[in-house]
Each structure stands twice: as structure tokens, then as C-alpha cells.
Short mmCIF file of C-alpha atoms in Angstrom, two decimals:
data_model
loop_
_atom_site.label_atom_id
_atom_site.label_comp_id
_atom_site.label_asym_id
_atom_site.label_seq_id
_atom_site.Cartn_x
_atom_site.Cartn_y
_atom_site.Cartn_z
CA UNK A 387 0.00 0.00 0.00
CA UNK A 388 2.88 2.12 -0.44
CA UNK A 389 1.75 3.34 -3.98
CA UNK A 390 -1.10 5.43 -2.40
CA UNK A 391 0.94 7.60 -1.01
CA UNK A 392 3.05 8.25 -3.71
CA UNK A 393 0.32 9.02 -6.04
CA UNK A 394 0.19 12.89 -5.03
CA UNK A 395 3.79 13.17 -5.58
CA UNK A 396 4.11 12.08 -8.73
CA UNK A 397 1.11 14.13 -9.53
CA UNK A 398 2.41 17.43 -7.86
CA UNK A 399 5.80 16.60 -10.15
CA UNK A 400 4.41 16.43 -12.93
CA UNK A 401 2.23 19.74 -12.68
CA UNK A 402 5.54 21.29 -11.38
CA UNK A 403 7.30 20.30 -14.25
CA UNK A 404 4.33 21.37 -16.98
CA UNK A 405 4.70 24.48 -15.31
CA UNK A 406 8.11 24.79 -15.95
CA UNK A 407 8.07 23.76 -19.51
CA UNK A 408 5.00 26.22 -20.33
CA UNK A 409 7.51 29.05 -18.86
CA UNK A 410 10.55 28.08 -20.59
CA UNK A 411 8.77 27.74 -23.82
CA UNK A 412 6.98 31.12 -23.12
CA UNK A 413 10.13 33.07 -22.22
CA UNK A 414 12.01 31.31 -25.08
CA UNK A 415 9.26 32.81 -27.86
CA UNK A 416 9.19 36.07 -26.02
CA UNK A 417 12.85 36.81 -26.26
CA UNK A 418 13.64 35.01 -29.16
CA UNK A 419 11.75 36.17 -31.57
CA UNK A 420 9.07 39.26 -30.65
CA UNK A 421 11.15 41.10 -28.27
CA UNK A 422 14.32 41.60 -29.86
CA UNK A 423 11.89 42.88 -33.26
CA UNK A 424 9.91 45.19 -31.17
CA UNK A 425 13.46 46.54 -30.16
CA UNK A 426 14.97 46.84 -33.61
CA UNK A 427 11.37 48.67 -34.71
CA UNK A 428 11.29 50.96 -32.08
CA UNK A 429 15.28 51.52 -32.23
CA UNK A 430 14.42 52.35 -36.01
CA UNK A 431 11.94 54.97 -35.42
CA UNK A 432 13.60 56.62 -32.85
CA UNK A 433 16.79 56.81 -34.78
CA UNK A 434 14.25 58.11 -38.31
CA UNK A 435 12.67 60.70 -35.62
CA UNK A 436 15.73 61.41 -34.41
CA UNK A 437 17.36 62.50 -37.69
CA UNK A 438 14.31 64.14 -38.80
CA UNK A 439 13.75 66.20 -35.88
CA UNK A 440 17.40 67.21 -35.36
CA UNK A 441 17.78 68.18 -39.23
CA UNK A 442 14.32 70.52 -39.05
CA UNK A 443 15.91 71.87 -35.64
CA UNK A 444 19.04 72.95 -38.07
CA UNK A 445 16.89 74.38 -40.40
CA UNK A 446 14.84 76.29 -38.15
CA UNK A 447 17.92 77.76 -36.18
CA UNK A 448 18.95 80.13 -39.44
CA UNK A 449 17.62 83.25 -38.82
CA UNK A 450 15.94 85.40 -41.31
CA UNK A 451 17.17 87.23 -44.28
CA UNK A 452 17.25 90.92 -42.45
CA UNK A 453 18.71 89.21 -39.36
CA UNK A 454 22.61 88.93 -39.71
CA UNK A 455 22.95 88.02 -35.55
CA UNK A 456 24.41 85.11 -34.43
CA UNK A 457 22.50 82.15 -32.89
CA UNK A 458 22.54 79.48 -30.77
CA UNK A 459 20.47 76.85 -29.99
CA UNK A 460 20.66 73.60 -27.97
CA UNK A 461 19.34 70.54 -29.26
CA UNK A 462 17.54 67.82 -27.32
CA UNK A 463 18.98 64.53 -28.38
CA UNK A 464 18.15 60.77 -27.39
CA UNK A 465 21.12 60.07 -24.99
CA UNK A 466 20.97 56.26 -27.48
CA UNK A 467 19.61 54.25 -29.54
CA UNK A 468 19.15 50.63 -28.73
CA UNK A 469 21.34 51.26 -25.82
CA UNK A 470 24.43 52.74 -27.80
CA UNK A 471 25.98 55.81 -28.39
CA UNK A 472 25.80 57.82 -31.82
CA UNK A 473 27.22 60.45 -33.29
CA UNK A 474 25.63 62.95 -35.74
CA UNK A 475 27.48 64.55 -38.35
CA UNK A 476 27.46 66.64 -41.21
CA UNK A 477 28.96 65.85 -44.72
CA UNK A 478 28.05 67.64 -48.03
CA UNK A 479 25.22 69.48 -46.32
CA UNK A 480 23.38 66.18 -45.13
CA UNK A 481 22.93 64.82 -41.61
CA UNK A 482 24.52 61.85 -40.99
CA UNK A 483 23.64 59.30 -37.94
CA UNK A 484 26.44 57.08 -37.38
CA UNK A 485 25.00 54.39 -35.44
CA UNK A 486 27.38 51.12 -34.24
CA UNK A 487 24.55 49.01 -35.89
CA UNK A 488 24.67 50.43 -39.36
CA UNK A 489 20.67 49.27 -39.76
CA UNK A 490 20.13 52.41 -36.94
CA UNK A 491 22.49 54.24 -39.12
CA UNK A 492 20.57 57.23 -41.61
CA UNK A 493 21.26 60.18 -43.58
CA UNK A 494 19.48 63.33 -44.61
CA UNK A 495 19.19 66.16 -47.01
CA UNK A 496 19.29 69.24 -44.79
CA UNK A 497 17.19 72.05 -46.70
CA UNK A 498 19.22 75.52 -46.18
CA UNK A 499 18.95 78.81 -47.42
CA UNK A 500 21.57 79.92 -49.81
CA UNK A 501 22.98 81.99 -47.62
CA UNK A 502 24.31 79.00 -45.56
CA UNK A 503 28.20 78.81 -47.00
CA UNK A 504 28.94 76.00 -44.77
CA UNK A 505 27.44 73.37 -42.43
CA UNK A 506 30.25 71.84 -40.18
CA UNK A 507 30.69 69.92 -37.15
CA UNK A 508 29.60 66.72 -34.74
CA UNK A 509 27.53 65.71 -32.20
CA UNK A 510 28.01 62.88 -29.64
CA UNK A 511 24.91 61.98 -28.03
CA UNK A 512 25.91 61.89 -24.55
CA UNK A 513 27.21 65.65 -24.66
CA UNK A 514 25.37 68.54 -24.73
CA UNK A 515 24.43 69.18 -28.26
CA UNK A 516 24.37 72.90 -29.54
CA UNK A 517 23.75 74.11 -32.85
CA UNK A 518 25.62 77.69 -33.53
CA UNK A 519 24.93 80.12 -36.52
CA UNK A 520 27.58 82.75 -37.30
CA UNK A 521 27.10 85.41 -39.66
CA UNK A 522 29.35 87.06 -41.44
CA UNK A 523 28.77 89.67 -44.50
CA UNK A 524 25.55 87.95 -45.80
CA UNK A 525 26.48 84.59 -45.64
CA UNK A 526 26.01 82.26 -43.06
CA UNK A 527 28.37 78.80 -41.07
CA UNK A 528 26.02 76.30 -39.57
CA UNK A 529 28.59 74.53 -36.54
CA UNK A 530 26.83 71.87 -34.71
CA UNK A 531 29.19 72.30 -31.13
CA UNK B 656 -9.17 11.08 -9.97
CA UNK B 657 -8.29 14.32 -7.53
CA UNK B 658 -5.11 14.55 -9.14
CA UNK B 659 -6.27 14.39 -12.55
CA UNK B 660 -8.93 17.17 -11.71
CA UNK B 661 -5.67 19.08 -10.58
CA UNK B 662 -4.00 18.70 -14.07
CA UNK B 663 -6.96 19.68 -15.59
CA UNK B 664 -7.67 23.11 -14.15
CA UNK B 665 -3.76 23.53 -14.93
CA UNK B 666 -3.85 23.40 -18.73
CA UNK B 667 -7.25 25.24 -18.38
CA UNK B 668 -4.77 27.58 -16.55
CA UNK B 669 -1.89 27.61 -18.84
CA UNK B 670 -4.16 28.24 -22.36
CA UNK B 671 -5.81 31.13 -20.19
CA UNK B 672 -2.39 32.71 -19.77
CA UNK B 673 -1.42 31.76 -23.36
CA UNK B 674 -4.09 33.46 -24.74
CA UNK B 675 -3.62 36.83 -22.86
CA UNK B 676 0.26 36.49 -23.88
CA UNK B 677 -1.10 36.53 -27.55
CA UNK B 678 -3.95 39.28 -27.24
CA UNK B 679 -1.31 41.38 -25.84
CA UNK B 680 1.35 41.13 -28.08
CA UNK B 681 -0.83 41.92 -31.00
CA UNK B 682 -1.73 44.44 -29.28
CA UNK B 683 2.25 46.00 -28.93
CA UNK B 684 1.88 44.75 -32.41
CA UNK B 685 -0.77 47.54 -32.90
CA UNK B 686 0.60 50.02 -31.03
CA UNK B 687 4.08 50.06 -33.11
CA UNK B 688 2.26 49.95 -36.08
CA UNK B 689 0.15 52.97 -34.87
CA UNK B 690 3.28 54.87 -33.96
CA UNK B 691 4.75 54.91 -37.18
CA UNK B 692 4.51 58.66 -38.35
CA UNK B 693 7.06 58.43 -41.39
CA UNK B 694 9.33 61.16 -39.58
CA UNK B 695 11.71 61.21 -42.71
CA UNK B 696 8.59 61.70 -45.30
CA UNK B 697 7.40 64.28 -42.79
CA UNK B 698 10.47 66.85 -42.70
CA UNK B 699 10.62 65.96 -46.63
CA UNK B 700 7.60 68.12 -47.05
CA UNK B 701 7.75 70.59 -44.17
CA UNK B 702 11.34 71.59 -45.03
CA UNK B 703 10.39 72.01 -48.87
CA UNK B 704 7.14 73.68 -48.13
CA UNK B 705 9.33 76.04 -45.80
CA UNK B 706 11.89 76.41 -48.83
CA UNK B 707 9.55 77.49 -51.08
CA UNK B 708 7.89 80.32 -48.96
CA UNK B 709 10.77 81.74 -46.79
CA UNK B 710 11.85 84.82 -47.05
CA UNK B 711 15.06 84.25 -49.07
CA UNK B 712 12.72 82.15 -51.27
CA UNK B 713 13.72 83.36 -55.35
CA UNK B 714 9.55 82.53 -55.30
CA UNK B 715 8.53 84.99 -52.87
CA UNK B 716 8.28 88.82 -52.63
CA UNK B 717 8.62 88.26 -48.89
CA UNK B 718 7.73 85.76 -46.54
CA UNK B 719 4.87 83.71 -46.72
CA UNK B 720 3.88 85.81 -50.03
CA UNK B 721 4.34 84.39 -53.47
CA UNK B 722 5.13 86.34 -56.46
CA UNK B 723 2.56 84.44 -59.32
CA UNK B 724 4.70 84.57 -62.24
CA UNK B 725 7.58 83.32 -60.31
CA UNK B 726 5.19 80.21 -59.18
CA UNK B 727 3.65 79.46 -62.68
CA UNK B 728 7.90 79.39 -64.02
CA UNK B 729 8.73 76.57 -61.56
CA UNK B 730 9.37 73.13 -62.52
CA UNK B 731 10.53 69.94 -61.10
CA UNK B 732 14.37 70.61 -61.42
CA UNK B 733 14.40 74.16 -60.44
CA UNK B 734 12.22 72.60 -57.22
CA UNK B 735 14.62 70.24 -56.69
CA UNK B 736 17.62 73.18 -56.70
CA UNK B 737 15.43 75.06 -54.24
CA UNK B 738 14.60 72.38 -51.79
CA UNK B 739 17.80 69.16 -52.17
CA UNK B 740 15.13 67.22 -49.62
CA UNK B 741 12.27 66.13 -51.83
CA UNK B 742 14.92 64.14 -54.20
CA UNK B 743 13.55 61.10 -52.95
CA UNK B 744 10.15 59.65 -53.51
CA UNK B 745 7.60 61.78 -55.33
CA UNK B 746 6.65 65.10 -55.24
CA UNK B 747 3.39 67.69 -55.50
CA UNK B 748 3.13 71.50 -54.89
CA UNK B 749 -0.08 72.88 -55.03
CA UNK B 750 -2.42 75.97 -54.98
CA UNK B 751 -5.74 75.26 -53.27
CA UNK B 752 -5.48 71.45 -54.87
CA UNK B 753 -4.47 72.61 -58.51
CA UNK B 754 -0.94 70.81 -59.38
CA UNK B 755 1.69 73.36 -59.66
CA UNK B 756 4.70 70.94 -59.98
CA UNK B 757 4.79 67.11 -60.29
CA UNK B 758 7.20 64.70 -60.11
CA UNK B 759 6.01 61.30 -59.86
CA UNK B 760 2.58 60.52 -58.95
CA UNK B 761 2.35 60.89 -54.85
CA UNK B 762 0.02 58.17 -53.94
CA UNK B 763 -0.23 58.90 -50.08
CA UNK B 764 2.46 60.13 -48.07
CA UNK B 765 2.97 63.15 -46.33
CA UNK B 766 1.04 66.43 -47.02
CA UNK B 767 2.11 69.79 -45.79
CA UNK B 768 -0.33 72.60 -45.89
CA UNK B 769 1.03 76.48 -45.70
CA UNK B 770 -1.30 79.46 -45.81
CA UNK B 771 0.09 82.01 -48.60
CA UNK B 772 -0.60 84.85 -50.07
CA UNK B 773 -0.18 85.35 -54.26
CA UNK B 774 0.64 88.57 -55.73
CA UNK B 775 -0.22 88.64 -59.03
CA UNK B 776 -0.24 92.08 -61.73
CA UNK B 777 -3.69 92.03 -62.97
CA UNK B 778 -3.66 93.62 -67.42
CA UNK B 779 -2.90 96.79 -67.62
CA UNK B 780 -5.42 99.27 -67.41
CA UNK B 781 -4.89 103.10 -69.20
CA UNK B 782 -6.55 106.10 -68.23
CA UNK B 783 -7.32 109.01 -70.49
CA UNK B 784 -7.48 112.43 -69.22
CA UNK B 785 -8.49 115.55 -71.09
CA UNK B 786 -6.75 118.38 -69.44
CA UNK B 787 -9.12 120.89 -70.30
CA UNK B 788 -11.87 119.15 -68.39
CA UNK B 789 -10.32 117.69 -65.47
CA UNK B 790 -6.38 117.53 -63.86
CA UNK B 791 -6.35 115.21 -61.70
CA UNK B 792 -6.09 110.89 -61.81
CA UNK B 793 -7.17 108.53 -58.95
CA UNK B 794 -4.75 105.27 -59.05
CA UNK B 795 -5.66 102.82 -56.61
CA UNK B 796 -3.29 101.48 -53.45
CA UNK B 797 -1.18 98.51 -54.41
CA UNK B 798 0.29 100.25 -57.65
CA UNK B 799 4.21 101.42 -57.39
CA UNK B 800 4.35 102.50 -60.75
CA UNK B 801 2.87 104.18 -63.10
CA UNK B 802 3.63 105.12 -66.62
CA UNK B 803 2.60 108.62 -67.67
CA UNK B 804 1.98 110.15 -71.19
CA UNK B 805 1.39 113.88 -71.33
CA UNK B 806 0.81 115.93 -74.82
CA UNK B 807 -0.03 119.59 -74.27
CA UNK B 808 -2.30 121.70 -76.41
CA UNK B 809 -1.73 124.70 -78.19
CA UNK B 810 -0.70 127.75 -75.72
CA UNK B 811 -0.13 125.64 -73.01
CA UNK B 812 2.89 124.29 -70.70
CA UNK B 813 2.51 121.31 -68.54
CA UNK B 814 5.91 122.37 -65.97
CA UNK B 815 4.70 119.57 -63.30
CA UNK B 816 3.47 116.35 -62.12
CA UNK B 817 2.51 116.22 -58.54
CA UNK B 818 1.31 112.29 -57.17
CA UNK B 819 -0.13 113.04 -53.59
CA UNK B 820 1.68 116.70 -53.35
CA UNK B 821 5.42 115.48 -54.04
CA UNK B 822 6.20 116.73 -57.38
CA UNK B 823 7.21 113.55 -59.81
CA UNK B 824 7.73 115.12 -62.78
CA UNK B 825 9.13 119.04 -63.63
CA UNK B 826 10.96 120.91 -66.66
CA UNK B 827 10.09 124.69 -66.73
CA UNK B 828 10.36 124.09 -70.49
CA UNK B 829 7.15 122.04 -70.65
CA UNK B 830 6.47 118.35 -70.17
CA UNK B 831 5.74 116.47 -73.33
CA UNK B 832 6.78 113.09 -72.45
CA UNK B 833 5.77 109.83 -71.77
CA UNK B 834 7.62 108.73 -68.38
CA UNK B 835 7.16 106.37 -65.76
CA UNK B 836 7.11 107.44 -62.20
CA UNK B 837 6.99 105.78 -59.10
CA UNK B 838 4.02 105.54 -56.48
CA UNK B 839 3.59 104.43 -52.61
CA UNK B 840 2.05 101.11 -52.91
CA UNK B 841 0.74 101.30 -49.82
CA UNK B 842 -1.88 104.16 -50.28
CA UNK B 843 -4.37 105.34 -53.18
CA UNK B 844 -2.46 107.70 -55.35
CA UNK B 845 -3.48 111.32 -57.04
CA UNK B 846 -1.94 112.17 -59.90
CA UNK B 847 -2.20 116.02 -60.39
CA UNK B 848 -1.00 118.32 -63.36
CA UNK B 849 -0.50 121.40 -62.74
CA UNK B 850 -1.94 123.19 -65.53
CA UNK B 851 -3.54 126.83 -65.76
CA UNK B 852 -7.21 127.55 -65.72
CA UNK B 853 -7.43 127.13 -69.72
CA UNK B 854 -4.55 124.41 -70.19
CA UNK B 855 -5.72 122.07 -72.98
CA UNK B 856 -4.61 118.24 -73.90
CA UNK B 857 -3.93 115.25 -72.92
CA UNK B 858 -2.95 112.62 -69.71
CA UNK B 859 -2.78 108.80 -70.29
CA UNK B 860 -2.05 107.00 -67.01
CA UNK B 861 -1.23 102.83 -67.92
CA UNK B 862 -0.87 101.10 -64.41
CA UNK B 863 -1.03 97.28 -63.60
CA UNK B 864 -3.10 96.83 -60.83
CA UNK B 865 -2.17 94.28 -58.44
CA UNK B 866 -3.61 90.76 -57.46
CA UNK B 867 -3.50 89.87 -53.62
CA UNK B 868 -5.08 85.87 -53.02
CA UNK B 869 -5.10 83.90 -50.24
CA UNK B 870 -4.32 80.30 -50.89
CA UNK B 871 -2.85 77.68 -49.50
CA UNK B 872 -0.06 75.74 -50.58
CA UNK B 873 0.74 72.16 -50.27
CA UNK B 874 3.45 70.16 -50.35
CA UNK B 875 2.98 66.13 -50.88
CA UNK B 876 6.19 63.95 -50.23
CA UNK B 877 5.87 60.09 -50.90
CA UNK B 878 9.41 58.45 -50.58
#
């Protein structure tokens, strides 16, 4: 009559180790395939919004045609994307995100005035990001500092 | 049989838990999908829409107001000189909905609306004055030139021009010109000659009057 008593056991086992196996297979399909591509979307957009926003930030800091002051502006960036550091850079008047993971990584267009001789400079993103405009005779140097 | 009842209400348990898992990770699914605003599409059009009407603009007179002759000239390569952004994708500027460039065929994307004003020079209009009857010419505000013919009679000399008081035109030896003079645009003008009681001939006055429209122009970027 000893199998009596061992008929709970085996039962409380076995629901202990269904348990276990639902988790494991749960947390296995979680992180393995829907987390890490929620991450890469959202690490996307944010890097898209974050070159879209900084270049119309850019834009908007060069002042008007009668105005030949100098200005400066700081710039709100995302201290990283996807938990790494990027730079932001200028080349050829376009706005370059250098990302380590070159899918983050984006370029864009930046749409200046004429006046605007020259766009120069970088941004890190865990620094304090300003965006300078000196004028000089009519024409205009973009530094992002 | 307990235990088995056990069991049961476990896998009743676990499909419970695996169905919330799914509902909400469609919904995430959702929400992502929701959150997508097309950021780059976005400053495509608000940065060439801001291109077009700032100041500095070879389209505007000023800011925010559009010189019409200068808008019906532009095409899809002197747009893409004037704003580098909108190289990508496809393209549509428009007054109040009618197509003023094209490139492509923007299916959706990204539309940017601006409110504008469009300055336009209306045909120009002549008025004939006969001196002997009447000296003086009304031009309405919005004109800043005018263009002014003057043939005197027999026995008479037109010396002077005056448009509001300030004297626009003089020789002591007579005026018998055609000349165009310059008005404040932002008043109604009167355009006197000063001519003796019995002066005789003739004043044309040619003017374009000017066009001022609201409208509003919108940009359509669909990279």
C-alpha cells in the first residue's frame, strides 16, 4: 500500500514540471523572436525621428534674411539608440547618424537657405548638443558644437 | 481522480495565460504599427514647403507671399535646386489642390499645408485724361508705378506732375513726355497736373493693378 501515497507526488511533479516547460517555452518565444523585433522597430523609429527632428531643428535655427545676428540653440537629443551611443554629423550638407549598428544608421538632405556657405561639425549623443549660426557679411556657417 | 482534476484546471490555466500572452502582443503589435509617423517623409515636405515660402525664397516677394509669375515658371528641377530634400520619392506643390509641380505621382504620403498669399499684376489698365476738363487721376493702393503720357495743347505748358503733393515730374520748359514714375504702394495715389485755368490736352495714365489671393499651398512627399 505504499503506492497510495506516492500518487500525489508524482502528480504534484508532474504539474511542477508542466509548469516549468509552459515558462521556458513562453520566455524562449518572447525573447527570441518578438522582443528583440519590437526593439529593432522601435530603435528604427527613434533613430528616423531622431534624424528628422534634429535636421528641421538645423533648419529652423537660421535666422531670417534681415537678421545677420548670431545664434545658438541647444538641441535635445536621445542620450541612445538601442542602448548605444551615436554620433551625428554633417557631410556635403546632409545629416549623418552614425549608429554602431549600421541598420540604426541614416542620412538626410538638410534644406538651407543659400545663404548657408557652410554646415560643419559633430555631435556625440551623450554631450550637450548645440547648434551655432555665425554670420558674417551675408552669408552664413552652420557649426553643430 | 483528484489529481487528474488538478491537471486539468492547470492546462485550463496555462491556455488562459497563453491566450492573454497573444492578445497582448498583437496588441504591442498595434501600437508600433500605430506609432509609425514616417518622420523622414514628414520633414521631406515641411522643409520644402518652408523652402519654397521663406523669405530668401527666389519665389517669394517676402515671406509667406508668393510672387505668381515666379510660381507658374517653376518646374521639377528648379524645385529640386530650391529644396535638395524632396529628391527622394515623389513630389506635388499645389495651390488650393491645382498641381503646380509634379514629379512622380504621390500616392499617399505626407502632405504639408502652408497658408500664402499670391501677388499677381492684374492687365494693364490706361486712363485718359483731357486736361481741359479735369487735372487730376485717382490710381488705386497697391500700384508702385505708373507710366505717364502727357501731350499739351496749343498755348499751353505742362511744368509739373505732382502724385499726392510730391512733385514727380518738372521741366520749366514744358512736359511732353511719356515717363514712368513711381508711387507708394501702400496708399491710393493722385496724380495732379498742374496746368492753368485754360490748359488744354492730354494725360494717359497705364498702371497694372495688383492681385493679392489667399491660398494655401501644399506640399505632398511620398518616398
Amino acid at each position: 500500500m505504499t503506492d497510495r501515497a506516492l500518487v500525489p507526488v508524482v502528480g504534484k511533479v508532474l504539474e511542477a514540471m508542466l509548469v516549468l516547460l509552459y515558462v521556458a517555452s513562453l520566455v524562449t518565444a518572447l525573447h527570441g523572436g518578438v522582443v528583440p523585433d519590437y526593439r529593432d522597430a522601435a530603435a528604427a523609429e527613434v533613430s528616423d525621428r531622431t534624424l528628422a527632428s534634429t535636421a528641421a531643428r538645423i533648419e529652423a535655427s537660421v535666422p531670417p534674411p534681415s537678421d545677420d545676428a548670431a545664434a545658438s540653440r541647444t538641441v535635445d537629443l536621445p542620450a541612445a539608440i538601442d542602448d548605444a551611443v551615436y554620433r551625428l554629423r554633417v557631410e556635403n550638407r546632409t545629416l549623418v547618424l552614425d549608429h554602431p549598428d549600421p541598420a540604426l544608421s541614416g542620412r538626410l538632405r538638410l534644406a538651407l537657405s543659400p545663404r548657408v556657405t557652410a554646415v560643419e561639425g559633430s555631435w556625440r549623443s551623450d554631450e550637450p548638443a548645440t547648434v551655432r549660426v555665425r554670420g558674417d557679411d551675408g552669408r552664413l556657417r552652420v557649426i553643430l558644437a | 481522480m483528484r489529481g487528474q482534476t488538478n491537471l486539468f484546471a492547470l492546462v485550463v490555466a496555462l491556455v488562459l495565460l497563453t491566450g492573454a500572452t497573444v492578445v497582448g502582443v498583437s496588441l504591442a503589435d498595434g501600437a508600433l504599427a500605430g506609432a509609425d509617423r514616417e518622420p523622414v517623409e514628414r520633414h521631406a515636405a515641411a522643409a520644402t514647403a518652408d523652402r519654397l515660402i521663406a523669405a530668401d525664397s527666389p519665389l517669394t516677394v517676402r515671406a509667406n507671399t508668393l510672387n505668381a509669375s515666379r510660381v507658374a515658371a517653376l518646374n521639377a528641377s528648379r524645385l529640386h535646386e530650391l529644396a535638395p530634400v524632396a529628391r527622394t520619392g515623389d513630389v506635388r506643390v499645389a495651390l488650393d489642390g491645382r498641381p503646380v509641380v509634379e514629379r512622380g505621382a504621390p500616392g499617399g504620403g505626407w502632405t504639408v499645408r502652408r497658408s500664402v498669399v499670391v501677388r499677381s499684376r492684374a492687365e494693364p489698365r490706361s486712363i485718359r485724361v483731357n486736361l481741359s476738363t479735369q487735372s487730376t487721376v485717382s490710381v488705386p493702393q497697391g500700384v508702385d508705378r505708373a507710366t505717364l503720357t502727357l501731350a499739351s495743347g496749343p498755348n499751353t505748358t505742362l511744368r509739373s506732375v505732382r502724385a499726392n503733393d510730391r512733385v514727380v515730374l518738372h521741366d520749366d520748359g514744358g512736359l511732353d513726355t511719356t515717363a514712368t514714375v513711381h508711387l507708394d504702394r501702400y496708399e491710393p495715389t493722385t496724380l495732379r497736373v498742374d496746368a492753368g485755368a485754360n490748359a488744354t490736352g492730354r494725360l494717359v495714365v497705364t498702371y497694372r493693378p495688383q492681385r493679392v489671393d489667399d491660398r494655401i499651398l501644399t506640399v505632398t512627399v511620398d518616398a
